[in-house]
mmCIF file of C-alpha atoms in Angstrom:
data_model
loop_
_atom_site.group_PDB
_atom_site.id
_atom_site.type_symbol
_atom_site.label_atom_id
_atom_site.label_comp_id
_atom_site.label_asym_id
_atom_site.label_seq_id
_atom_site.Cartn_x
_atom_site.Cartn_y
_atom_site.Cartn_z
ATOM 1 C CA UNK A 161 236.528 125.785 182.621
ATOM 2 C CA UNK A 162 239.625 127.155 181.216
ATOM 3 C CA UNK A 163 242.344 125.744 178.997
ATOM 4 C CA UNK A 164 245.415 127.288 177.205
ATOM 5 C CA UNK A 165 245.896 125.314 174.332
ATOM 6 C CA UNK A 166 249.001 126.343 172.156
ATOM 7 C CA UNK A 167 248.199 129.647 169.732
ATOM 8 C CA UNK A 168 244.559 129.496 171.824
ATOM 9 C CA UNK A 169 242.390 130.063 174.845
ATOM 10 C CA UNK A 170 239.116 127.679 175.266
ATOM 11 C CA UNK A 171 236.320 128.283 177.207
ATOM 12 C CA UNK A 172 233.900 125.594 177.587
ATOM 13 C CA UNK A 173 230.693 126.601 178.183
ATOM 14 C CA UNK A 174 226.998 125.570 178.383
ATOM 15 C CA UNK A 175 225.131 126.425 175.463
ATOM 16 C CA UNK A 176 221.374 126.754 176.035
ATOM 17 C CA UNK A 177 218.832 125.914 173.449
ATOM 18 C CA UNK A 178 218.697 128.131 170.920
ATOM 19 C CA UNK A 179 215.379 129.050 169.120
ATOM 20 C CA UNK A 180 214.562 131.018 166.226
ATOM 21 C CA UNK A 181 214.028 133.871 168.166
ATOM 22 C CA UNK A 182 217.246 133.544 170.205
ATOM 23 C CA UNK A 183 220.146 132.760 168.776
ATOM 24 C CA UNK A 184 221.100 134.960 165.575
ATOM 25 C CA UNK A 185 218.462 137.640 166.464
ATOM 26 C CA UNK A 186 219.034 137.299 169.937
ATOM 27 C CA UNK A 187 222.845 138.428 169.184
ATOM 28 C CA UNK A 188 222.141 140.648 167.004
ATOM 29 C CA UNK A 189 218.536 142.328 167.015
ATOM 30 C CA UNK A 190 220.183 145.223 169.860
ATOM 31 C CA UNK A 191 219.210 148.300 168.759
ATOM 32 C CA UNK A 192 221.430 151.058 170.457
ATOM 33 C CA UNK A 193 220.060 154.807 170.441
ATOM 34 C CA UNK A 194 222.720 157.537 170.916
ATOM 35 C CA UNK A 195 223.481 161.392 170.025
ATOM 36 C CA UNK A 196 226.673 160.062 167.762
ATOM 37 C CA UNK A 197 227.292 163.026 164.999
ATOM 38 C CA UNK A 198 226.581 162.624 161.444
ATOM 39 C CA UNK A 199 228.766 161.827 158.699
ATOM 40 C CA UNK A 200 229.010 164.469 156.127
ATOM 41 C CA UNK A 201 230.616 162.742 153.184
ATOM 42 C CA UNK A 202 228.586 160.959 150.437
ATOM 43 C CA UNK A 203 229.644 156.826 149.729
ATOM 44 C CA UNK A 204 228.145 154.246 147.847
ATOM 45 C CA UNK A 205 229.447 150.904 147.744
ATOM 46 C CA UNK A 206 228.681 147.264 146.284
ATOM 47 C CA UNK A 207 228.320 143.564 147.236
ATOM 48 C CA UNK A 208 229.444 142.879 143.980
ATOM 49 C CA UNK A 209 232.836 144.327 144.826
ATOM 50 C CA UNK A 210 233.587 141.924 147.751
ATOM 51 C CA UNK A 211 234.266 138.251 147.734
ATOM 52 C CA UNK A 212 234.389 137.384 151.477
ATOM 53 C CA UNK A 213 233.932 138.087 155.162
ATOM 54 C CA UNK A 214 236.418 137.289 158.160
ATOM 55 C CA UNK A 215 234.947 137.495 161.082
ATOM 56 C CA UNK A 216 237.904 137.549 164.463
ATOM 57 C CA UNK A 217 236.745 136.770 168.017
ATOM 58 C CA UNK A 218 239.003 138.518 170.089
ATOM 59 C CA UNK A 219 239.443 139.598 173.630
ATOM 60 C CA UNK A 220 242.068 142.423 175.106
ATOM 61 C CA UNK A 221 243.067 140.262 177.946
ATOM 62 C CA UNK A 222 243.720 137.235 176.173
ATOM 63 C CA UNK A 223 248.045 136.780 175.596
ATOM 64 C CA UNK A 224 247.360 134.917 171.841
ATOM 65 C CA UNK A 225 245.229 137.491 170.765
ATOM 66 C CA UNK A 226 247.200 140.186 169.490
ATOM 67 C CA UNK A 227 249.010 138.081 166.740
ATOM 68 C CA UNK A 228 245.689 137.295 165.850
ATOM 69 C CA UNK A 229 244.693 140.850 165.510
ATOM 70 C CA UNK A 230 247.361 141.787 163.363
ATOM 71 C CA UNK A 231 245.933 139.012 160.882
ATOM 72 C CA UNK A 232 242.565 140.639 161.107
ATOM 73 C CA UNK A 233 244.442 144.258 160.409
ATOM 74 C CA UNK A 234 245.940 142.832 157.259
ATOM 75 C CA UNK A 235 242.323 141.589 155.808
ATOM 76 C CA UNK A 236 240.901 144.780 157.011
ATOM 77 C CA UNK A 237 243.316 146.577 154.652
ATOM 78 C CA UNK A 238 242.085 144.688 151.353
ATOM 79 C CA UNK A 239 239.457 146.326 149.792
ATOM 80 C CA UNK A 240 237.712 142.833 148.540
ATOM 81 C CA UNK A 241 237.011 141.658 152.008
ATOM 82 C CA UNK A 242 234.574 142.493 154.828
ATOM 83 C CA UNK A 243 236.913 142.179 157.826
ATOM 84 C CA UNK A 244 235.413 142.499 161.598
ATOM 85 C CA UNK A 245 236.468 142.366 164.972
ATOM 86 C CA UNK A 246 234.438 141.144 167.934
ATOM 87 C CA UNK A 247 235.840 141.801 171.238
ATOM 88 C CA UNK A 248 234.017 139.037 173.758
ATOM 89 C CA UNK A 249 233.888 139.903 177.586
ATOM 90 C CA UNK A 250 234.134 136.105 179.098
ATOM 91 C CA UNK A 251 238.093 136.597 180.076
ATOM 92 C CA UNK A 252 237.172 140.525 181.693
ATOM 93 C CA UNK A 253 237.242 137.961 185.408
ATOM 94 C CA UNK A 254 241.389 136.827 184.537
ATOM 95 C CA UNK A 255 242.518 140.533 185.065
ATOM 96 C CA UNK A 256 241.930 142.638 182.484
ATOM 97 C CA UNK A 257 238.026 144.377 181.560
ATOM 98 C CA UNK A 258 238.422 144.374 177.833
ATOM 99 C CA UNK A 259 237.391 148.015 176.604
ATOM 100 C CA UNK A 260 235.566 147.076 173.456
ATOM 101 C CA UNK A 261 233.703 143.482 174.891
ATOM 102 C CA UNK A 262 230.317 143.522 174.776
ATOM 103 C CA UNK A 263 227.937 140.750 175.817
ATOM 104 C CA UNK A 264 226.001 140.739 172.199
ATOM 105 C CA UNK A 265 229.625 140.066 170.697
ATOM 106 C CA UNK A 266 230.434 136.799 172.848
ATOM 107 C CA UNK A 267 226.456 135.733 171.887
ATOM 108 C CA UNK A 268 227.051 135.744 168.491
ATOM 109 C CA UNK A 269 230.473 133.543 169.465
ATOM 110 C CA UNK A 270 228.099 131.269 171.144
ATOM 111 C CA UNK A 271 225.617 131.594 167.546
ATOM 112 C CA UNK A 272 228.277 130.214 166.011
ATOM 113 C CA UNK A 273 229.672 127.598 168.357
ATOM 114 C CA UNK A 274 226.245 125.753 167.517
ATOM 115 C CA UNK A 275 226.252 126.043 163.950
ATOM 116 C CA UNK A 276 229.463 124.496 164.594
ATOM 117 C CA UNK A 277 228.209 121.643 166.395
ATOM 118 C CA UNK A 278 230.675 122.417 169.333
ATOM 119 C CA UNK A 279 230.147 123.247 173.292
ATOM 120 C CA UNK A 280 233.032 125.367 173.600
ATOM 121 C CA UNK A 281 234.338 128.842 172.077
ATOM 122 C CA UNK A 282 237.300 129.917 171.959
ATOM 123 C CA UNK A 283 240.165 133.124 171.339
ATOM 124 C CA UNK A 284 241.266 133.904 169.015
ATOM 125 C CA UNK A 285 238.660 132.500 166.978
ATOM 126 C CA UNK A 286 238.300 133.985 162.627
ATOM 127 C CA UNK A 287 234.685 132.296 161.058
ATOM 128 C CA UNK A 288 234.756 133.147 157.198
ATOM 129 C CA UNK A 289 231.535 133.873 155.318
ATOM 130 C CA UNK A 290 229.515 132.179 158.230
ATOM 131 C CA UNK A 291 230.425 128.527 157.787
ATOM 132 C CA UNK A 292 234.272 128.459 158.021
ATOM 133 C CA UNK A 293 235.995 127.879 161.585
ATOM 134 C CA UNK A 294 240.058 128.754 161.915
ATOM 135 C CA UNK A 295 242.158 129.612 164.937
ATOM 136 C CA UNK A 296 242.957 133.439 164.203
ATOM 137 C CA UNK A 297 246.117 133.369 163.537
ATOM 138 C CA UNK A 298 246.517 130.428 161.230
ATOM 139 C CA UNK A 299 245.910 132.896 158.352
ATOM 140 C CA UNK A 300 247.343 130.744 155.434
ATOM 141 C CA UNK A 301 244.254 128.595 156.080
ATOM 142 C CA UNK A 302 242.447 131.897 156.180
ATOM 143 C CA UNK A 303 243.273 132.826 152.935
ATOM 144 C CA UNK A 304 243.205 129.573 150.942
ATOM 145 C CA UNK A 305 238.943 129.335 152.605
ATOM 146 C CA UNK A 306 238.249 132.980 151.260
ATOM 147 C CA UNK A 307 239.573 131.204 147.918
ATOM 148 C CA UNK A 308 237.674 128.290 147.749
ATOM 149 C CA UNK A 309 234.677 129.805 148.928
ATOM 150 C CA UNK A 310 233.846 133.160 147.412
ATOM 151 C CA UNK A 311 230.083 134.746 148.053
ATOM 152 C CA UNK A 312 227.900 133.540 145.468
ATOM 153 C CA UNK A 313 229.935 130.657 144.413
ATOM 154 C CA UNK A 314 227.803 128.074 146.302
ATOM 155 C CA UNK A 315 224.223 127.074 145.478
ATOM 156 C CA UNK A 316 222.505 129.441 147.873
ATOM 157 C CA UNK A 317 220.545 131.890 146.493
ATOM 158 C CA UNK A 318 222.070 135.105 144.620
ATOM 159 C CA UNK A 319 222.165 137.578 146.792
ATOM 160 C CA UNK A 320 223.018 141.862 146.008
ATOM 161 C CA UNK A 321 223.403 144.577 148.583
ATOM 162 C CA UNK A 322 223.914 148.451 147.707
ATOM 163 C CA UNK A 323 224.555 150.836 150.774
ATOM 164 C CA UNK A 324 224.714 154.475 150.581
ATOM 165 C CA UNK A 325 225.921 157.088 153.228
ATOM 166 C CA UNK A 326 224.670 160.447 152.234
ATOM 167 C CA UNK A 327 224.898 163.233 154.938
ATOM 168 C CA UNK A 328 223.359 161.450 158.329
ATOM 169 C CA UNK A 329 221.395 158.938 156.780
ATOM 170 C CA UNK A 330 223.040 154.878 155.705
ATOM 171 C CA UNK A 331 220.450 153.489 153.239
ATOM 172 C CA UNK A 332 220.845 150.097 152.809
ATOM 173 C CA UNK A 333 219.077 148.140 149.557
ATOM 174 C CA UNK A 334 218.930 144.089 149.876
ATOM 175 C CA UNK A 335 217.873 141.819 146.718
ATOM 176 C CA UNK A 336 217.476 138.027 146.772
ATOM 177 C CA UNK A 337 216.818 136.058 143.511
ATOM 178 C CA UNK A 338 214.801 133.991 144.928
ATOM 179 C CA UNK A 339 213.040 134.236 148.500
ATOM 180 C CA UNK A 340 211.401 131.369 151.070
ATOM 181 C CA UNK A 341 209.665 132.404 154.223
ATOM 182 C CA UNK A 342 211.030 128.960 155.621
ATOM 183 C CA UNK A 343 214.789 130.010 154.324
ATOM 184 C CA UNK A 344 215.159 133.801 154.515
ATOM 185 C CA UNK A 345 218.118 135.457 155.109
ATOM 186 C CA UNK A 346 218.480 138.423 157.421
ATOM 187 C CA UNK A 347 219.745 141.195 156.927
ATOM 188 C CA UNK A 348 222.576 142.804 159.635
ATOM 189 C CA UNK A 349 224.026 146.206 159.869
ATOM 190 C CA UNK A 350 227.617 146.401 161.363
ATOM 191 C CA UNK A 351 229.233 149.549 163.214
ATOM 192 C CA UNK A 352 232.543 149.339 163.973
ATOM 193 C CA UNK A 353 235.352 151.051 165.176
ATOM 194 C CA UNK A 354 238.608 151.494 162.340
ATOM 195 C CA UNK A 355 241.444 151.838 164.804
ATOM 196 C CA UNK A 356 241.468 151.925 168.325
ATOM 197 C CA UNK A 357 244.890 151.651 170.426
ATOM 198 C CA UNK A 358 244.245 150.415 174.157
ATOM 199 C CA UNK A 359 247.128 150.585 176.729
ATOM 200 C CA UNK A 360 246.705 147.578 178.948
ATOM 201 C CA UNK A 361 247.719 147.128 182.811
ATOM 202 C CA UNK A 362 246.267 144.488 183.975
ATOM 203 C CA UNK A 363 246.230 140.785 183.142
ATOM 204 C CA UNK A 364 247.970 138.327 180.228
ATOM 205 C CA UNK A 365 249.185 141.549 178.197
ATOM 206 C CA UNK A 366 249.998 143.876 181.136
ATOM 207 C CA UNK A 367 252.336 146.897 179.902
ATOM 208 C CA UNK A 368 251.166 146.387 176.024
ATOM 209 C CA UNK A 369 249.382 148.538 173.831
ATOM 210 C CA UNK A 370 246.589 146.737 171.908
ATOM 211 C CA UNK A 371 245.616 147.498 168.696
ATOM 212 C CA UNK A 372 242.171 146.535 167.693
ATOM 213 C CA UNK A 373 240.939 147.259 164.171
ATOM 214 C CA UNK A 374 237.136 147.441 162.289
ATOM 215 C CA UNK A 375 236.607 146.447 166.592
ATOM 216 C CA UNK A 376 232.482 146.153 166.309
ATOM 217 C CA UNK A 377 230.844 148.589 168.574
ATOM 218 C CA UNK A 378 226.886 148.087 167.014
ATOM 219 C CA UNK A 379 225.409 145.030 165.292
ATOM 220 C CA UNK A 380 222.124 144.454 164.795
ATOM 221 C CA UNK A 381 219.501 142.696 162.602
ATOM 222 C CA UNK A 382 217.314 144.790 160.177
ATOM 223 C CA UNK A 383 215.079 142.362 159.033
ATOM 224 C CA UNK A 384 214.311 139.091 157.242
ATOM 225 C CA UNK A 385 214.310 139.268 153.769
ATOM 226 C CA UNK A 386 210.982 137.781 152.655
ATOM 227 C CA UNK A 387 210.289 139.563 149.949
ATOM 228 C CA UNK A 388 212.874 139.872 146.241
ATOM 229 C CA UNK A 389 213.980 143.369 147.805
ATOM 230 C CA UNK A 390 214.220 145.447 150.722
ATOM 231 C CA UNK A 391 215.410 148.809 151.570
ATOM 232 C CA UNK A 392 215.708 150.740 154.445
ATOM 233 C CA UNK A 393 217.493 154.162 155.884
ATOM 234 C CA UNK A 394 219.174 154.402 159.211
ATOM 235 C CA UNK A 395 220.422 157.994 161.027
ATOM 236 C CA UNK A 396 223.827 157.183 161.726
ATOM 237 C CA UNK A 397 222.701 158.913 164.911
ATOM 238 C CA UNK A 398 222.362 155.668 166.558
ATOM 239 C CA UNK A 399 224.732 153.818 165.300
ATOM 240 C CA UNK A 400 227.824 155.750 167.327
ATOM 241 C CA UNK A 401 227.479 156.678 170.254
ATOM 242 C CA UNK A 402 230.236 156.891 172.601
ATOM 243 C CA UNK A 403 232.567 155.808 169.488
ATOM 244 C CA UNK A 404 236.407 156.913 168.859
ATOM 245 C CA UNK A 405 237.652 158.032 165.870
ATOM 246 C CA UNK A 406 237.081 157.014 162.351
ATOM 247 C CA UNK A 407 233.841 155.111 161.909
ATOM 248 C CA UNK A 408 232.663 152.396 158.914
ATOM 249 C CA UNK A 409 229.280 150.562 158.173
ATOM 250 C CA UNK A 410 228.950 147.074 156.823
ATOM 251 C CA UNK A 411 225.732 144.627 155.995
ATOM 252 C CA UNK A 412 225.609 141.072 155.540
ATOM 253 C CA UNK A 413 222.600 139.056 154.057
ATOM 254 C CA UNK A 414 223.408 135.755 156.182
ATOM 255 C CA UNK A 415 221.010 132.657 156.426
ATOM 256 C CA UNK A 416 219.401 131.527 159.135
ATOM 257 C CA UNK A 417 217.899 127.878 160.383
ATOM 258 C CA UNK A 418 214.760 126.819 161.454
ATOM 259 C CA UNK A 419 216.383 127.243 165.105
ATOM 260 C CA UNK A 420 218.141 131.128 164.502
ATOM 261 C CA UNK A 421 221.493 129.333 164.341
ATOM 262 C CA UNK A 422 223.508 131.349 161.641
ATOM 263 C CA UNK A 423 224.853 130.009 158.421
ATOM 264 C CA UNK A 424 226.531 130.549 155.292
ATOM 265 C CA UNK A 425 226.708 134.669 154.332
ATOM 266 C CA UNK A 426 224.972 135.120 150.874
ATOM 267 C CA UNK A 427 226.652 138.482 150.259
ATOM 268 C CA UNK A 428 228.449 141.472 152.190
ATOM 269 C CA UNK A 429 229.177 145.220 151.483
ATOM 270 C CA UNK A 430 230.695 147.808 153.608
ATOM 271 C CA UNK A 431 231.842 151.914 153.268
ATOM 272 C CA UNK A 432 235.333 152.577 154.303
ATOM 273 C CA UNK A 433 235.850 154.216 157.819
ATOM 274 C CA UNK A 434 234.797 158.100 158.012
ATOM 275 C CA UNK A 435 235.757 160.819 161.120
ATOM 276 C CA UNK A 436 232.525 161.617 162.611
ATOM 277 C CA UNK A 437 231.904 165.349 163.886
#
């Protein structure tokens, strides 16, 4: 069922049960193999140098979207905040197929929509650092939750991620203070997109040009983070395939309940966009 609902679109939907091995993981555990080209220049960068993540749901064919996206293009500008942009695919039937929707992106919509308690999701939808829920373009509110709510600030556990891009190889290192097999965190590498520029012509925003930026292409769960540390080392070789343009990498260290319904996001790092070859 759908309803236009001032500076929104809502879907309601039927959310199945989600299980530990579903929800989160489910939306996030796809692995995509490709021949994308490697990045030649060297990066390092720190969770200790960003204090939030702003997460848009989005969809091309969706007329109170693009505001929306232009408030996602401002955070994805400052260099203290994780900013990315999930393109879902469940308006593709009102005219327009949405060039960057993927199925995994509307599932980790759906992720959230039970953390949230809710049975519906919605466009344009922003979640900050896992456990805040805004209409996209009210970004006053936006701002004033990054303030209040900093990562770290709560009483989660401490939480430190390093990640490297050195030639054709992202190495990611993950630290926890203190760990719980019963209350791990996973860790999730991000791909996404920096700018891409879509001329629509079909649907809600026929004739426009959409502008979609840090629009996720790959997402996907490394692991749980059992133990005080974890590294790993990923060929950006799978990470963009059939990608435009400039490239970046994030990871979060998010927790997860007993039922793989996502929470609050312990700490986040990303490397700024690079052209791939």
């Amino acid at each position: 069922m759908l309803n236009a609902i001032g500076s929104f679109r809502l879907m309601m939907i039927s959310l199945p049960q989600l299980s530990a091995t579903s929800a989160l993981i489910l939306t996030l555990a796809a692995g995509m193999t490709g021949s994308g080209a490697g990045v030649a220049t060297a990066q390092t960068a720190s969770s200790d140098n960003f204090r939030g993540v702003v997460e848009l749901f989005t969809s091309q064919g969706c007329a109170s979207c693009p505001p929306a996206d232009a408030v996602l293009a401002k955070f994805s500008d400052q260099s203290d905040i994780v900013a990315l942009s999930y393109n879902v695919d469940y308006w593709d039937y009102i005219g327009w197929k949405d060039q960057l929707a993927s199925r995994q992106n509307t599932d980790r919509q759906k992720a959230y929509a039970k953390a949230f308690n809710t049975s519906s999701i919605y466009t344009p939808q922003i979640v900050v650092n896992g456990t805040g829920d805004f209409i996209g373009t009210h970004a006053g509110e936006i701002r004033a939750a990054l303030e209040d709510g900093e990562l770290g600030a709560s009483d989660a556990p401490r939480a430190h991620i390093q990640m490297s891009l050195n030639g054709s190889t992202l190495a990611i290192e993950a630290k926890l203070d203190q760990t719980s097999e019963a209350e791990a965190p996973v860790l999730i590498l991000v791909a996404y997109q920096d700018h891409i520029e879509t001329a629509v012509s079909k649907g809600e925003n026929s004739g426009h040009r959409i502008e979609n930026h840090h629009a996720v292409h790959d997402f996907r769960i490394i692991g749980s983070l059992t133990r005080p540390e974890m590294t790993v080392e990923v060929p950006v070789s799978t990470l963009g395939e059939g990608t435009k343009g400039k490239i970046g990498y994030a990871a979060l260290l998010q927790m997860v309940n007993d039922n793989g319904v996502p929470g609050s996001i312990l700490a986040a790092v990303e490397l700024e966009p690079q052209s791939v070859n």
